[in-house]
Short mmCIF file of C-alpha atoms in Angstrom, two decimals:
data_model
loop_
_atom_site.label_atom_id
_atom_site.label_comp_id
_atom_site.label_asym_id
_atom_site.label_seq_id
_atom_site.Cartn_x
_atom_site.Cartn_y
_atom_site.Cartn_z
CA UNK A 635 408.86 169.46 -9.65
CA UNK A 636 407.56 173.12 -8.66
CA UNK A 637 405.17 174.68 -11.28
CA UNK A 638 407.10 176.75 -14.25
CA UNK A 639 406.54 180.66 -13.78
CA UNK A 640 404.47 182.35 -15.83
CA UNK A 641 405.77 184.93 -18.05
CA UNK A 642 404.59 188.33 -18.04
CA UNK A 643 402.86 189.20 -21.01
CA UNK A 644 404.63 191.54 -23.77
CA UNK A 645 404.42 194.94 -23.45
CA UNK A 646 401.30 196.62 -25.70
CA UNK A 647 401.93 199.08 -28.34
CA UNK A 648 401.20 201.86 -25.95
CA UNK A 649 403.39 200.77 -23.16
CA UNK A 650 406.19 200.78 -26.07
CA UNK A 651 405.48 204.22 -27.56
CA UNK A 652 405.47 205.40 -24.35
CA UNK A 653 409.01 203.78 -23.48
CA UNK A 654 410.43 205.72 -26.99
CA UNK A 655 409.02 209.08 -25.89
CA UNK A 656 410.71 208.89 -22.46
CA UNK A 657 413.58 207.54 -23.76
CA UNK A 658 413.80 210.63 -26.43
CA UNK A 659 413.02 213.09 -23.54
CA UNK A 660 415.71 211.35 -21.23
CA UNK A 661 418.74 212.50 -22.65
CA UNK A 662 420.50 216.20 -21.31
CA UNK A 663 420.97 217.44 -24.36
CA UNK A 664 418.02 216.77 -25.84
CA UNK A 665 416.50 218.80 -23.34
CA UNK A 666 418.52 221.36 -23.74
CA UNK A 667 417.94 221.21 -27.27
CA UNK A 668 413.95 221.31 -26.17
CA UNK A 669 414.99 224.20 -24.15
CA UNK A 670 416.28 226.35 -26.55
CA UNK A 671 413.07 225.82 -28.72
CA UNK A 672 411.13 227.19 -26.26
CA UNK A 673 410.36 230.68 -27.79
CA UNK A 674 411.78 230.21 -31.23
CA UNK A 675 412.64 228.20 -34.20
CA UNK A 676 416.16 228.14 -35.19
CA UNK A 677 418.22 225.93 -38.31
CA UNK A 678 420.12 223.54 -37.34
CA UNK A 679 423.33 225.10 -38.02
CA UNK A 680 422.25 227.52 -35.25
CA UNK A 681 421.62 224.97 -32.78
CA UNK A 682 425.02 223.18 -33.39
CA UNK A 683 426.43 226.92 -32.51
CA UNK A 684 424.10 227.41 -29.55
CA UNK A 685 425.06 224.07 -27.60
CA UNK A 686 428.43 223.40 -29.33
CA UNK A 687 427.31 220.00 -30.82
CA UNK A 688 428.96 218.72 -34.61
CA UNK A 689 426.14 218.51 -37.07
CA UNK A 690 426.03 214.74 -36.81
CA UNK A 691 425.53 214.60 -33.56
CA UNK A 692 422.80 216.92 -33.71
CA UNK A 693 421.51 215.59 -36.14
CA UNK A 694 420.83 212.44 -33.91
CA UNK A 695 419.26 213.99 -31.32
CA UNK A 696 416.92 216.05 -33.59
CA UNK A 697 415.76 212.49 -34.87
CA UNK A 698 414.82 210.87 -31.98
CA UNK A 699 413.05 213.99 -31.01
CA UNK A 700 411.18 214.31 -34.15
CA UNK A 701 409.68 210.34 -33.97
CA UNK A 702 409.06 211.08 -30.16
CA UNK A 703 406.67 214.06 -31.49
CA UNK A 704 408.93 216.80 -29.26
CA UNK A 705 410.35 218.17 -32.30
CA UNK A 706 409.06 219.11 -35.65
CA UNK A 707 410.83 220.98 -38.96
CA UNK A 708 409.62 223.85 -41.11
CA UNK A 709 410.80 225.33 -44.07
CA UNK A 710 411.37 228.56 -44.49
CA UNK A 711 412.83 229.01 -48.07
CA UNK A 712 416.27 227.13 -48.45
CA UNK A 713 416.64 226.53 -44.85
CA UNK A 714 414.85 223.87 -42.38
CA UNK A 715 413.99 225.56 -38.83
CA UNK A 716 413.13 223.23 -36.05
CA UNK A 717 410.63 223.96 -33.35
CA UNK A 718 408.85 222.21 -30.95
CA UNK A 719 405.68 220.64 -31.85
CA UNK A 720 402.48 221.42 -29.74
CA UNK A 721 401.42 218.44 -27.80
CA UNK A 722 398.18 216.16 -29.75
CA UNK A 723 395.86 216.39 -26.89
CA UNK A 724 393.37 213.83 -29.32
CA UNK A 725 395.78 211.12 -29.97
CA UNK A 726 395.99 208.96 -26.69
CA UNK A 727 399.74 207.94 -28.12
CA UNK A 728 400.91 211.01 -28.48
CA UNK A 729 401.10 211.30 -24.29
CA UNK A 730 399.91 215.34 -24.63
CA UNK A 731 400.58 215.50 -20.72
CA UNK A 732 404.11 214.08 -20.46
CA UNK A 733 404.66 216.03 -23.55
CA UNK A 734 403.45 219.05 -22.11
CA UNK A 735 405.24 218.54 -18.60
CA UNK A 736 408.75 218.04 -20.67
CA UNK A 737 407.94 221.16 -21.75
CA UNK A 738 407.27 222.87 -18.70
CA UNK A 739 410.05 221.56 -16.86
CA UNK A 740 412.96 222.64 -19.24
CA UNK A 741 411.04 226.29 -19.33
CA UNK A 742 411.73 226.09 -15.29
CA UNK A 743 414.94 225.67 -15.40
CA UNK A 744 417.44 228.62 -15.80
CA UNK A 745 419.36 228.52 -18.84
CA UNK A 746 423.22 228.31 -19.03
CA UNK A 747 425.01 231.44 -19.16
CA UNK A 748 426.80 230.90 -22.41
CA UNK A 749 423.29 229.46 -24.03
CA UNK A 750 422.01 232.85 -23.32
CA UNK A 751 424.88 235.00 -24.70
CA UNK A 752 424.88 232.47 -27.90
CA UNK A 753 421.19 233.07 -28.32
CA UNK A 754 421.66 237.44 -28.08
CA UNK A 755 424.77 236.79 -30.88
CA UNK A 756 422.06 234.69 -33.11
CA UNK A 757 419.44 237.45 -32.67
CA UNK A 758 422.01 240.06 -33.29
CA UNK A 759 423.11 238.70 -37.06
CA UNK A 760 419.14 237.82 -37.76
CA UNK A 761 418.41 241.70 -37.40
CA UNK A 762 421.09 242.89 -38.74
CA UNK A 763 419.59 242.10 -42.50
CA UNK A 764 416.10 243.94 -41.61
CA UNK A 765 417.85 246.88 -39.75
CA UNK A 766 420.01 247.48 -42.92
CA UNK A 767 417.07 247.21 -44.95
CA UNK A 768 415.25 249.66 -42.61
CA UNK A 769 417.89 252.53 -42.79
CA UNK A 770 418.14 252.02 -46.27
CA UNK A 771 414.38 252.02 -47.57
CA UNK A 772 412.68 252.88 -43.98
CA UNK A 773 409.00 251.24 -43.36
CA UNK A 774 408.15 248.15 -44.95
CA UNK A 775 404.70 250.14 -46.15
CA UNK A 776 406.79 251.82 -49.11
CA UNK A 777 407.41 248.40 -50.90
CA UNK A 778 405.39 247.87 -53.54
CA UNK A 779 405.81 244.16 -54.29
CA UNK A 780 403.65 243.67 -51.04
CA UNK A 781 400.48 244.42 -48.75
CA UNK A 782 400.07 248.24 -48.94
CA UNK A 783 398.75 249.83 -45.82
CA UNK A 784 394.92 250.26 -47.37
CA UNK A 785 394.79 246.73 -48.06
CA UNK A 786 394.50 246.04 -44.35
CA UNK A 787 393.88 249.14 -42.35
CA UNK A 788 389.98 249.05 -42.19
CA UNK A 789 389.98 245.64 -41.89
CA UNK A 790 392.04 245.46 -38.54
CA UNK A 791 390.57 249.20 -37.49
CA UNK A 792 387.12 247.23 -37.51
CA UNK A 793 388.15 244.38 -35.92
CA UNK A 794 389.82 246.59 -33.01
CA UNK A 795 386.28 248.50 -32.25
CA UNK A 796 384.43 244.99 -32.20
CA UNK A 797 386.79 243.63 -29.26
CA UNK A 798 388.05 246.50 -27.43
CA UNK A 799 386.82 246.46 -23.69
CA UNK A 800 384.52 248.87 -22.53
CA UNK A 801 386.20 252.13 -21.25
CA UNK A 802 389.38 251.58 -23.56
CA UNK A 803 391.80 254.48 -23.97
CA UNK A 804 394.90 254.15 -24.46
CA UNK A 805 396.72 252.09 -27.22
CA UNK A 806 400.32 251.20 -28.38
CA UNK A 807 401.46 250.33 -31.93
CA UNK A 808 404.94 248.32 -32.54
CA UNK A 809 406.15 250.08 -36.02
CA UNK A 810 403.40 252.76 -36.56
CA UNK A 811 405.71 253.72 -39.97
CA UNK A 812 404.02 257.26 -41.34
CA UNK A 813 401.57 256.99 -38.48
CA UNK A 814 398.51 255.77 -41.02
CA UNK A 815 397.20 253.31 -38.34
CA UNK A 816 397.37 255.69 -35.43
CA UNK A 817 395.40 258.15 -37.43
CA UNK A 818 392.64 255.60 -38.54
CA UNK A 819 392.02 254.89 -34.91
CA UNK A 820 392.23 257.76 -33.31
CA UNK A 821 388.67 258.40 -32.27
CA UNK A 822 389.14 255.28 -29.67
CA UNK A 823 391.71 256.65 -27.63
CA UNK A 824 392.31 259.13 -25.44
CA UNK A 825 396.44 258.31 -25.23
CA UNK A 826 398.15 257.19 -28.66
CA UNK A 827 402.13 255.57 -27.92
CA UNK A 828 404.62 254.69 -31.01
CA UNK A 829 407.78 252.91 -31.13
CA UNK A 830 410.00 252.48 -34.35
CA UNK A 831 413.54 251.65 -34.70
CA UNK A 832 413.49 254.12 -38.19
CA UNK A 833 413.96 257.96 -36.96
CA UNK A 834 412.89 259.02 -40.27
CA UNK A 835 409.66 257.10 -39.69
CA UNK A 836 408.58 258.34 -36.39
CA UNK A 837 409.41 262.20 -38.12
CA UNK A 838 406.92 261.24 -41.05
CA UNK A 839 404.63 260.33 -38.37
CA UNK A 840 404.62 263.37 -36.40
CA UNK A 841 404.38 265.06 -39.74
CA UNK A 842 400.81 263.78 -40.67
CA UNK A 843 399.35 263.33 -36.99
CA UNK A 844 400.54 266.88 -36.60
CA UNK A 845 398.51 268.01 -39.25
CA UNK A 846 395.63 266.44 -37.79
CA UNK A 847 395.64 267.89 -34.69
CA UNK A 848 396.52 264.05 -33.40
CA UNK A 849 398.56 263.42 -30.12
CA UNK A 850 400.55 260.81 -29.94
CA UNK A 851 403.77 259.74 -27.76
CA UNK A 852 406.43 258.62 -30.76
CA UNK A 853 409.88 257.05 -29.43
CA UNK A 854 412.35 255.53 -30.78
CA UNK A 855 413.46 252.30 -29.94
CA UNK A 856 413.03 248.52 -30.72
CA UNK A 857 410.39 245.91 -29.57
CA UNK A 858 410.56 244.32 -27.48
CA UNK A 859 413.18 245.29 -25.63
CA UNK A 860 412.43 249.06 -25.72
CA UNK A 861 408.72 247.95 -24.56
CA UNK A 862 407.09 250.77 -22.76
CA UNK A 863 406.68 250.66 -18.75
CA UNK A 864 402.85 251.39 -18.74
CA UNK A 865 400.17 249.02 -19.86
CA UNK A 866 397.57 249.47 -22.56
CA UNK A 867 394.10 248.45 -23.46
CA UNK A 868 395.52 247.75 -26.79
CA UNK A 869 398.71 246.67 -28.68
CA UNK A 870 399.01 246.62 -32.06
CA UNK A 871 401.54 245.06 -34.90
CA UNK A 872 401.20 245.27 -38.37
CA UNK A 873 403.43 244.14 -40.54
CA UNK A 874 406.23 243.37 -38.04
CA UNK A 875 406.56 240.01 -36.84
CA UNK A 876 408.52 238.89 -39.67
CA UNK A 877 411.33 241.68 -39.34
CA UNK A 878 411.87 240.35 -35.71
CA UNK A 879 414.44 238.27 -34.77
CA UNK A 880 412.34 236.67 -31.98
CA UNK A 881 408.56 236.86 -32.63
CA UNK A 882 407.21 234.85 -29.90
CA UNK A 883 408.91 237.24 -27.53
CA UNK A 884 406.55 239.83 -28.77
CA UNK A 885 403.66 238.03 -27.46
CA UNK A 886 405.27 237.94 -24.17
CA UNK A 887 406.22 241.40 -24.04
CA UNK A 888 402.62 242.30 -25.11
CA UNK A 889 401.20 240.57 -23.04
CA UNK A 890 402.58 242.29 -20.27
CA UNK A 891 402.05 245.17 -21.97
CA UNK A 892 397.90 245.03 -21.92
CA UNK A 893 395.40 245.36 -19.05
CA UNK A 894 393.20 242.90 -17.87
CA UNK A 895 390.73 242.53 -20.93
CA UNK A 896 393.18 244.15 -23.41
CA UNK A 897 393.45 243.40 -27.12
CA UNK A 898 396.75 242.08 -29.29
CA UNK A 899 395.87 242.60 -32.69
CA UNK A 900 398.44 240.94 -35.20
CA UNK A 901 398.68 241.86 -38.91
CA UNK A 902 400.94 239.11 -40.49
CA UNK A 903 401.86 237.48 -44.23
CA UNK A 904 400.48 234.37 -43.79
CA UNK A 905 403.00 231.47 -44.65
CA UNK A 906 404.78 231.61 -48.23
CA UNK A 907 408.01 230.30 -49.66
CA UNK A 908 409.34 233.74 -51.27
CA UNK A 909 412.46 233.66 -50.40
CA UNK A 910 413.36 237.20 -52.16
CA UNK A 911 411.15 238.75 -49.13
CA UNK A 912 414.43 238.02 -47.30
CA UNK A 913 416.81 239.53 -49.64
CA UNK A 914 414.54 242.46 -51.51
CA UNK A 915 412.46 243.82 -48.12
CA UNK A 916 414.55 242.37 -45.12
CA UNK A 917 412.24 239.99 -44.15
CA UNK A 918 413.56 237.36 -41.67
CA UNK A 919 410.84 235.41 -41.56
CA UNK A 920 408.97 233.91 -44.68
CA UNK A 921 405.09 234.51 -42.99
CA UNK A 922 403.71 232.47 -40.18
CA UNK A 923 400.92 229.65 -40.16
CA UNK A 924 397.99 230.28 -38.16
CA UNK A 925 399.60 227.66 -35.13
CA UNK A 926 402.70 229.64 -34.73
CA UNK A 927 400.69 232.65 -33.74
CA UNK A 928 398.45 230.71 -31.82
CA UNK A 929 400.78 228.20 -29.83
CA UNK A 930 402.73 231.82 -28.98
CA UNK A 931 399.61 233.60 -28.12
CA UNK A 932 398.86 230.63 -25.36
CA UNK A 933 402.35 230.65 -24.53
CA UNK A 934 401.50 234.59 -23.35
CA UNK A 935 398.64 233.90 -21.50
CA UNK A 936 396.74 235.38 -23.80
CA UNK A 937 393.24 233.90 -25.62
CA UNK A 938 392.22 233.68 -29.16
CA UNK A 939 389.84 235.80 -30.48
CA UNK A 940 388.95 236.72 -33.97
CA UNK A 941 390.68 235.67 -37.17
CA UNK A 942 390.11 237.27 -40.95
CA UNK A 943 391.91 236.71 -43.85
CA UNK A 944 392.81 238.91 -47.43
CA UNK A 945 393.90 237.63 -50.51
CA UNK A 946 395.97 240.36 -52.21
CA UNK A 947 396.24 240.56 -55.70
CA UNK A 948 400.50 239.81 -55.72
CA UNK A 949 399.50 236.30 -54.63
CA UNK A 950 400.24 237.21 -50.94
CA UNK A 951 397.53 236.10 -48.21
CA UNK A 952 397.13 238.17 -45.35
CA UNK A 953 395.63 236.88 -41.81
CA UNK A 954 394.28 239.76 -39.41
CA UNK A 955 394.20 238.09 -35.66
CA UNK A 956 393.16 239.41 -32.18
CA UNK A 957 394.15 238.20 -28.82
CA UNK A 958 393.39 238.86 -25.45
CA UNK A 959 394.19 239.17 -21.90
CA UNK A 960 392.28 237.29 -19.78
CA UNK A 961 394.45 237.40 -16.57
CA UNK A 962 395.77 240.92 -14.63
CA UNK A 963 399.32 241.60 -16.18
CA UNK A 964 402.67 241.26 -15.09
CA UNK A 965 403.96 244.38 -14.41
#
């Protein structure tokens, strides 16, 4: 009677983590889903619009991408956005590579025509809150239930002459408001460039850098689609990020935007659960923790550099970052 076989051992933990993972990444529209994620968070009721899935259904999928560690939720106020979650490169379960080449592969890989005109529609109704709240009460500097411009102004101005590269000159801010930043640091730069989406704004700000004998180039238009053609050593946005219906996009576009060398510097609410931001200042996001302007910023290309933070006296916590360009930039 011939020997009985031996039978394989069972499969280790690893081996069946690993099987869930690619099981959660193997599905179409899951990576579609993971697709979609790639620059933004959106609620699921969004989603379900964007890929024409039933809540249930989506729901589902969202699950399984969740426990595979693709997927992870946040809260902003009432609502639950869902984002991808940044590979654990120090858990050896957590597969950071395969994770990370999901990733890549669905960002390769042109997007359905209808995704894309679903995804303009959602951006559209985000900014159409903050652009009503613009024309009505113009920059975000004039309410007083938050950070007033001299709360933060030295602090980033300082931080800006620490990291600027040698031979700077020429700097853009995304919504310069009365044109108190562009004022402050003046003395750096030889060419000073605005953009605003509020005409009165812009006029306010050729009011006072008038009066100070300032040039600067002020246009109207919106980040950042309106984004300039030139490059810059610097790029600057205070305050904005949370009006915007896409704010990892603005990393992108800045990035493009800077020389080799040349400095992002971010002034952002740091994450809160105020929900009457939304309603009271047109806010459309409620702050940002320090990963989601990180994980964008390497997104971008673009390296981490210094990171301060203010506690104002409303309770609000502000986080003052720079960024910069290590590679030559797109044009």
């Amino acid at each position: 009677m011939p020997p009985m076989p031996t039978l394989a051992p069972s499969p280790t933990p690893t081996l069946d983590a690993l099987a869930a993972f690619l099981k959660a990444a193997a599905d179409p529209l899951r990576l579609q889903v993971l697709q979609v994620l790639g620059s933004n968070s959106f609620a699921a009721s969004e989603l379900s619009a964007l890929l024409g899935l039933g809540q249930s259904r989506l729901s589902h999928h969202l699950k399984l991408l969740a426990q595979a560690g693709l997927v992870e939720a946040k809260r902003e106020g009432n609502t639950l956005f869902y984002r991808r979650a940044l590979p654990n490169w120090s858990d050896p379960l957590a597969f950071a590579h395969a994770h990370q080449a999901v990733f890549d592969a669905v960002d390769n890989t042109q997007q359905q025509p209808e995704v894309q005109e679903a995804l303009l529609t959602i951006e559209q109704n985000r900014s159409a809150l903050s652009q009503a709240y613009f024309e009505e009460h113009g920059h975000i500097s004039q309410d007083p239930f938050l950070a007033y411009s001299q709360d933060y102004h030295e602090l980033a101005a300082d931080m800006l002459k620490r990291a600027l590269p040698a031979n700077a000159h020429s700097a853009l801010e995304i919504g310069p408001g009365e044109g108190q930043f562009l004022q402050q640091i003046a003395p750096l730069f030889t060419h000073l460039m605005g953009i605003d989406r509020s005409q009165n704004m812009l006029q306010a700000a050729r009011e006072r850098l008038g009066k100070q004998k300032i040039s600067a180039e002020l246009v109207l238009g919106n980040w950042p689609h309106n984004a300039p053609a030139q490059q810059f050593d610097a790029v600057i946005l205070n305050m904005v990020l949370h009006h915007l219906a896409h704010p990892a996009d603005s990393f992108i576009a800045a990035a493009r935007r800077l020389k080799p060398q040349g400095l992002l510097l971010i002034t952002e609410l740091c994450e809160h659960q105020q929900q009457w931001t939304s309603e009271r200042c047109g806010h459309i996001w409620l702050g940002f923790a320090e990963e989601d302007l990180q994980r964008w910023a390497e997104q971008a290309g673009l390296v981490p550099q210094e990171a301060q933070f203010l506690a104002l006296r409303n309770g609000f916590q502000l986080q003052v970052r720079s960024f910069r360009q290590a590679h030559p930039s797109a044009p």
